[in-house]
XYZ file of C-alpha atoms in Angstrom:
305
model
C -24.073 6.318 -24.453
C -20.961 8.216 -23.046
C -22.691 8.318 -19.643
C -21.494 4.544 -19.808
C -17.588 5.641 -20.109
C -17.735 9.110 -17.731
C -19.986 8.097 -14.986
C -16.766 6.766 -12.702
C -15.061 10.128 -12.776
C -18.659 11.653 -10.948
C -17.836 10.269 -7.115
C -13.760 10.879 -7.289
C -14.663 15.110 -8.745
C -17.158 15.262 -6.026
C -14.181 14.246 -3.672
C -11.694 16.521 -5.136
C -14.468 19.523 -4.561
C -14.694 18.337 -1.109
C -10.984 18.916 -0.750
C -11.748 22.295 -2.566
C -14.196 23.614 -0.106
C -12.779 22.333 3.267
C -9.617 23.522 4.586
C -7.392 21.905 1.818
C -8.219 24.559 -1.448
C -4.677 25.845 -2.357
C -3.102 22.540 -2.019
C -5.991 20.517 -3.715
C -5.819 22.739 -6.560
C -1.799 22.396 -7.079
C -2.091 19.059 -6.730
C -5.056 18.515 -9.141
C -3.425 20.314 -11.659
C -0.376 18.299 -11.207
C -1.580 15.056 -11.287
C -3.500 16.203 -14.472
C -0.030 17.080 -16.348
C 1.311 14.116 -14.877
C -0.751 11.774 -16.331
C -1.870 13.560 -19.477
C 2.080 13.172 -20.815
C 3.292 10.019 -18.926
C 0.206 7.713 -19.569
C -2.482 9.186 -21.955
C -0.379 10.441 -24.857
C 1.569 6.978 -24.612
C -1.473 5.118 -24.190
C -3.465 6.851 -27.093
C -0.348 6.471 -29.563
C 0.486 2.648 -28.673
C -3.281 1.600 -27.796
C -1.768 0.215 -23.830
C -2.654 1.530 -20.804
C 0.229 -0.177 -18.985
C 1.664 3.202 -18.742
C -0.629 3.840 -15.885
C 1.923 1.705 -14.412
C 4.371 4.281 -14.485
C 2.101 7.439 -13.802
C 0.260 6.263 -10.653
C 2.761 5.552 -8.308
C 4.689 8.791 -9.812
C 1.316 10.959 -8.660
C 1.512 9.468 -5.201
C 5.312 10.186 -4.741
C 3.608 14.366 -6.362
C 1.565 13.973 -3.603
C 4.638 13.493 -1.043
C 6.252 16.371 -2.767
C 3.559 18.719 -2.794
C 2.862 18.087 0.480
C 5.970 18.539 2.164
C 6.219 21.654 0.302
C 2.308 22.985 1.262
C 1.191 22.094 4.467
C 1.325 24.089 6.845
C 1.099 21.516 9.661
C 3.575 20.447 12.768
C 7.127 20.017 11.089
C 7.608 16.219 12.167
C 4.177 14.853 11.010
C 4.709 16.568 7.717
C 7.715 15.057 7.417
C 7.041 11.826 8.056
C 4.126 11.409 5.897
C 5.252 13.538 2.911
C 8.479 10.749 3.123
C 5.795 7.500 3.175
C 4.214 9.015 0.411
C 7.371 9.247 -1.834
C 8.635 6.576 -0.246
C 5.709 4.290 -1.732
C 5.672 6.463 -4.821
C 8.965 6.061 -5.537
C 9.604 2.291 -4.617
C 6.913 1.410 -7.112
C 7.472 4.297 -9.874
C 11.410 3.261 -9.813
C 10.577 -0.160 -10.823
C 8.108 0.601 -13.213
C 10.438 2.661 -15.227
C 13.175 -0.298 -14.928
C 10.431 -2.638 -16.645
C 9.324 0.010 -19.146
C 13.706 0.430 -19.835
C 14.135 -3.636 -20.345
C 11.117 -3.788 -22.763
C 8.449 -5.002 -20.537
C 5.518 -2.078 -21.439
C 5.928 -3.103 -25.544
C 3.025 -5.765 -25.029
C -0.381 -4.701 -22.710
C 0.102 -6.288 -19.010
C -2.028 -9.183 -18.910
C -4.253 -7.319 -16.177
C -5.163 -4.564 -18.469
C -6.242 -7.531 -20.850
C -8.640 -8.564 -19.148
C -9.746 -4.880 -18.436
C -10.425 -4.842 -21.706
C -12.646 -7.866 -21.246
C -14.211 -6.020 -19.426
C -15.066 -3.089 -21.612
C -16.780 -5.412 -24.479
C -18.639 -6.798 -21.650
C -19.970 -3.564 -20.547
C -20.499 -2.555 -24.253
C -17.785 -0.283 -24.778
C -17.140 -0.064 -28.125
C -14.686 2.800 -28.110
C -11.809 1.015 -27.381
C -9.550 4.344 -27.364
C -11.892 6.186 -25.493
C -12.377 3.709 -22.774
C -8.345 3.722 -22.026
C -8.194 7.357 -21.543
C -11.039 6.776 -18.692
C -9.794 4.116 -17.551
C -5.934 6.001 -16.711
C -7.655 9.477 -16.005
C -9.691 7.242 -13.264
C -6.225 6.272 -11.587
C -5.092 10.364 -12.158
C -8.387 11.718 -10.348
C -7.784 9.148 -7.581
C -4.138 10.789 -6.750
C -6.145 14.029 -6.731
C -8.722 13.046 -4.613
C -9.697 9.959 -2.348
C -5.144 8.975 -2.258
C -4.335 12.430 -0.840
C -6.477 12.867 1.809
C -4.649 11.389 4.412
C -1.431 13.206 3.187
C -3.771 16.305 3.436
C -5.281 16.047 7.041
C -1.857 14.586 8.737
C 0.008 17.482 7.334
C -2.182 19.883 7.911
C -2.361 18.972 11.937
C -0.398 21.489 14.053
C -0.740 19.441 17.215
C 2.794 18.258 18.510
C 1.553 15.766 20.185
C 1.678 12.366 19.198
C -1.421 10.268 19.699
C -1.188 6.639 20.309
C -3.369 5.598 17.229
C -0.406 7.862 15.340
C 2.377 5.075 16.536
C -0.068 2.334 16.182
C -0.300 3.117 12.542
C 3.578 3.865 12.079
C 4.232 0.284 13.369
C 1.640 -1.272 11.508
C 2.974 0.640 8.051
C 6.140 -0.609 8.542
C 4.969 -4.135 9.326
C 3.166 -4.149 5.905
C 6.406 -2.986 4.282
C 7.956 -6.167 5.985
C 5.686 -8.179 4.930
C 5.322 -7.101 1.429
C 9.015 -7.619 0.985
C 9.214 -11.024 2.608
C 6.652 -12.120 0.250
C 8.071 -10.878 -2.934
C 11.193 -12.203 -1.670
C 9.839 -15.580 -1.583
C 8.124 -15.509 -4.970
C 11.215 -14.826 -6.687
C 13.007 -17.110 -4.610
C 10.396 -19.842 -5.706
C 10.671 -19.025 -9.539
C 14.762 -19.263 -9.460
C 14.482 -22.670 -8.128
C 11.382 -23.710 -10.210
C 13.823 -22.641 -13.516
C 16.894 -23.834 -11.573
C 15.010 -27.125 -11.932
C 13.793 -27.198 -15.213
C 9.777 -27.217 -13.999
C 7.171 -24.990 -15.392
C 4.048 -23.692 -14.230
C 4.473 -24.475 -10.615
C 1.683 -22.700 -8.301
C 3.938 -20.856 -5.408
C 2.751 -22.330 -1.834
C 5.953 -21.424 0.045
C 6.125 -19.198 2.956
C 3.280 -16.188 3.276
C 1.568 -17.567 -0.303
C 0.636 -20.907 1.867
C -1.589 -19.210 3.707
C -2.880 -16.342 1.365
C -2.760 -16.489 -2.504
C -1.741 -12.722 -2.890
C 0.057 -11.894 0.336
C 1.609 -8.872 -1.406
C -1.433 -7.171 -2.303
C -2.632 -7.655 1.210
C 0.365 -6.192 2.875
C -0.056 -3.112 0.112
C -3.881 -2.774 1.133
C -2.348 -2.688 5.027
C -0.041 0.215 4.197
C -2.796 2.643 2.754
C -5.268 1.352 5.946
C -2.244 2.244 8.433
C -1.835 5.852 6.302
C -5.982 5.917 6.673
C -5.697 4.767 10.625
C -2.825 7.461 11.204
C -4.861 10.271 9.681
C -7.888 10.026 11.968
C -6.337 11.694 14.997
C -5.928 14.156 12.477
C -9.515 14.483 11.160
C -10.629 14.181 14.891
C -8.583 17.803 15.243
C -10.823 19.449 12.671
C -14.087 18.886 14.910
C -14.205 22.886 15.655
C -12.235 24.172 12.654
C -14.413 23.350 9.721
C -18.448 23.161 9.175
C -19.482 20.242 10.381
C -21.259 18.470 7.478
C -17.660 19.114 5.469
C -16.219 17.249 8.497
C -18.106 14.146 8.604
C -18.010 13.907 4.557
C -14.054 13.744 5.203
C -14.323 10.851 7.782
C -16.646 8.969 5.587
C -13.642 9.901 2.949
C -11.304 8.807 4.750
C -12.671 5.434 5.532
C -13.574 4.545 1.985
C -9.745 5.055 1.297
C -9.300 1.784 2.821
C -12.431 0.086 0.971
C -11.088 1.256 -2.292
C -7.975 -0.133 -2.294
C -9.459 -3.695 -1.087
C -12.068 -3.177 -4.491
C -9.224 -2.137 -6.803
C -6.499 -4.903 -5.268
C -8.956 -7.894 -5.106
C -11.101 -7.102 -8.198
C -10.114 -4.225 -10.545
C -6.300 -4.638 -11.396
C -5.684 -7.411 -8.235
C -6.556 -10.778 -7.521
C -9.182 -11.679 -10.234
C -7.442 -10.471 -13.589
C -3.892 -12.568 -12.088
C -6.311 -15.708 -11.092
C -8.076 -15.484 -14.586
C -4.958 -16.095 -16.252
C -2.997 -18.603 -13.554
C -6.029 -21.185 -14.457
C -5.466 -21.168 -17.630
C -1.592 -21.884 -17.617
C -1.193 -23.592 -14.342
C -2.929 -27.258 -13.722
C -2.833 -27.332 -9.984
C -3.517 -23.346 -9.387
C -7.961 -24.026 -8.901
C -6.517 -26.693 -6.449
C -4.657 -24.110 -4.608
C -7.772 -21.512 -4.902
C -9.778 -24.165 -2.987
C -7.374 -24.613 -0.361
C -6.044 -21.134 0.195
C -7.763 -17.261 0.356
C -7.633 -15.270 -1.677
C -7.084 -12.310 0.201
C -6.507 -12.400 3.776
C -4.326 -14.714 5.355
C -5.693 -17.907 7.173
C -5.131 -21.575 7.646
C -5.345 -24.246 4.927
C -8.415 -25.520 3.826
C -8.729 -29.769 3.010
């Protein structure tokens, strides 16, 4: 029966012991330890007092910023690279965890986020009765994630001594930037739609303007391009450890690596993404399964007719 609620922590432990073994063990362990306290007083006492997980809101992108920090004080790598990806991570960390707060401040965390609903849909589904219990899974699984599959390309860029830059390096600087751009333009744009949709007295207008013509959640796909440019600017650095560490270690870390990517496509589109938003903007909005037949859902591309 509790097999049912623990079984997700089993592949994101294994990862964190990977870190442990490899060359990674003194930072993997501060950081573990960190994210642990992190999220034991910012989400899972709030969450098991007021019954919302919405917290997680707050701790996750607080853990990656941890894992900037802990980075930039840790690795042992060349000075610029360490730099420069200790700053993305707080960068991202603290974008996010700043805003979070601001919502949590103006009232915003007193009701459950609508996507954490329908995560609880998803527990009665899946028979899980233990309402309580499930939460504290479901936030530790975002905690264990910081410690494991989110810091390895923190880990492996920092830890590279090479002063070199490699071309895939720049590639993925320009392309994390991009995504930045193109997150912005799109929130931008939203809120730009909903002032004039209120400046003109309509309700439950579907956004088509700009980016969202052309992709129904253009911000989640410029967020899943940041974490692929961090995953495509690590594996010059994972390409380094060839001769430094056993061998079987090193191709577990690519594989690693390369899920980091994956994972944040599952948990944008599917876990806490696309689907939970969609489920509720059919309900309130008339034209929005028009707009799902006529635009992706993910990736850019032209209109459908």
């Amino acid at each position: 029966m509790l097999r049912r609620y623990f079984s997700p922590f089993l592949p994101l432990i294994l990862v964190w012991l990977l870190l442990i073994i490899s060359d990674f063990r003194s930072i993997s362990l501060v950081n573990g330890i960190a994210q642990l306290l992190l999220f034991t007083f910012v989400v899972c006492i709030p969450a098991w007092q007021t019954g919302r997980i919405s917290y997680v809101d707050i701790g996750w992108p607080l853990g990656v910023a941890l894992i900037g920090f802990i980075t930039l004080l840790m690795a042992d790598g060349y000075t610029g690279r360490k730099l420069i990806i200790s700053a993305a991570y707080l960068f991202i960390g603290l974008r996010m965890g700043i805003m979070a707060l601001i919502m949590w401040q103006q009232g915003h965390l007193n009701k459950e986020l609508p996507r954490y609903e329908y995560q609880k849909g998803r527990w009665e589904r899946a028979g899980k009765t233990n309402v309580k219990l499930a939460a504290q899974v479901e936030v530790l699984i975002q905690g264990l994630a910081n410690a494991s599959f989110l810091a390895i390309p923190a880990f492996l860029i920092a830890h590279n001594q090479s002063p070199t830059v490699s071309p895939l390096e720049i590639v993925a600087i320009g392309l994390w930037i991009g995504a930045f751009v193109l997150e912005t333009v799109a929130d931008w744009q939203k809120r730009r739609f909903l002032l004039d949709m209120k400046a003109k007295g309509l309700k439950r207008q579907v956004c088509t303007v700009g980016l969202w013509r052309y992709s129904r959640h253009p911000n989640y796909f410029a967020e899943w391009l940041v974490w692929t440019a961090l995953v495509i600017g690590a594996l010059p650095s994972w390409r380094a450890l060839f001769q430094q560490i056993n061998i079987v270690i090193w191709i577990l870390l690519g594989c690693t690596l390369l899920f980091v990517s994956r994972l944040f496509y599952i948990t944008l589109v599917y876990h806490t993404g696309a689907v939970p938003a969609e489920f509720y903007s059919a309900q309130k909005r008339p034209d929005y399964k028009a707009y799902q037949e006529q635009t992706n859902r993910f990736f850019p591309g032209p209109v459908k007719k």
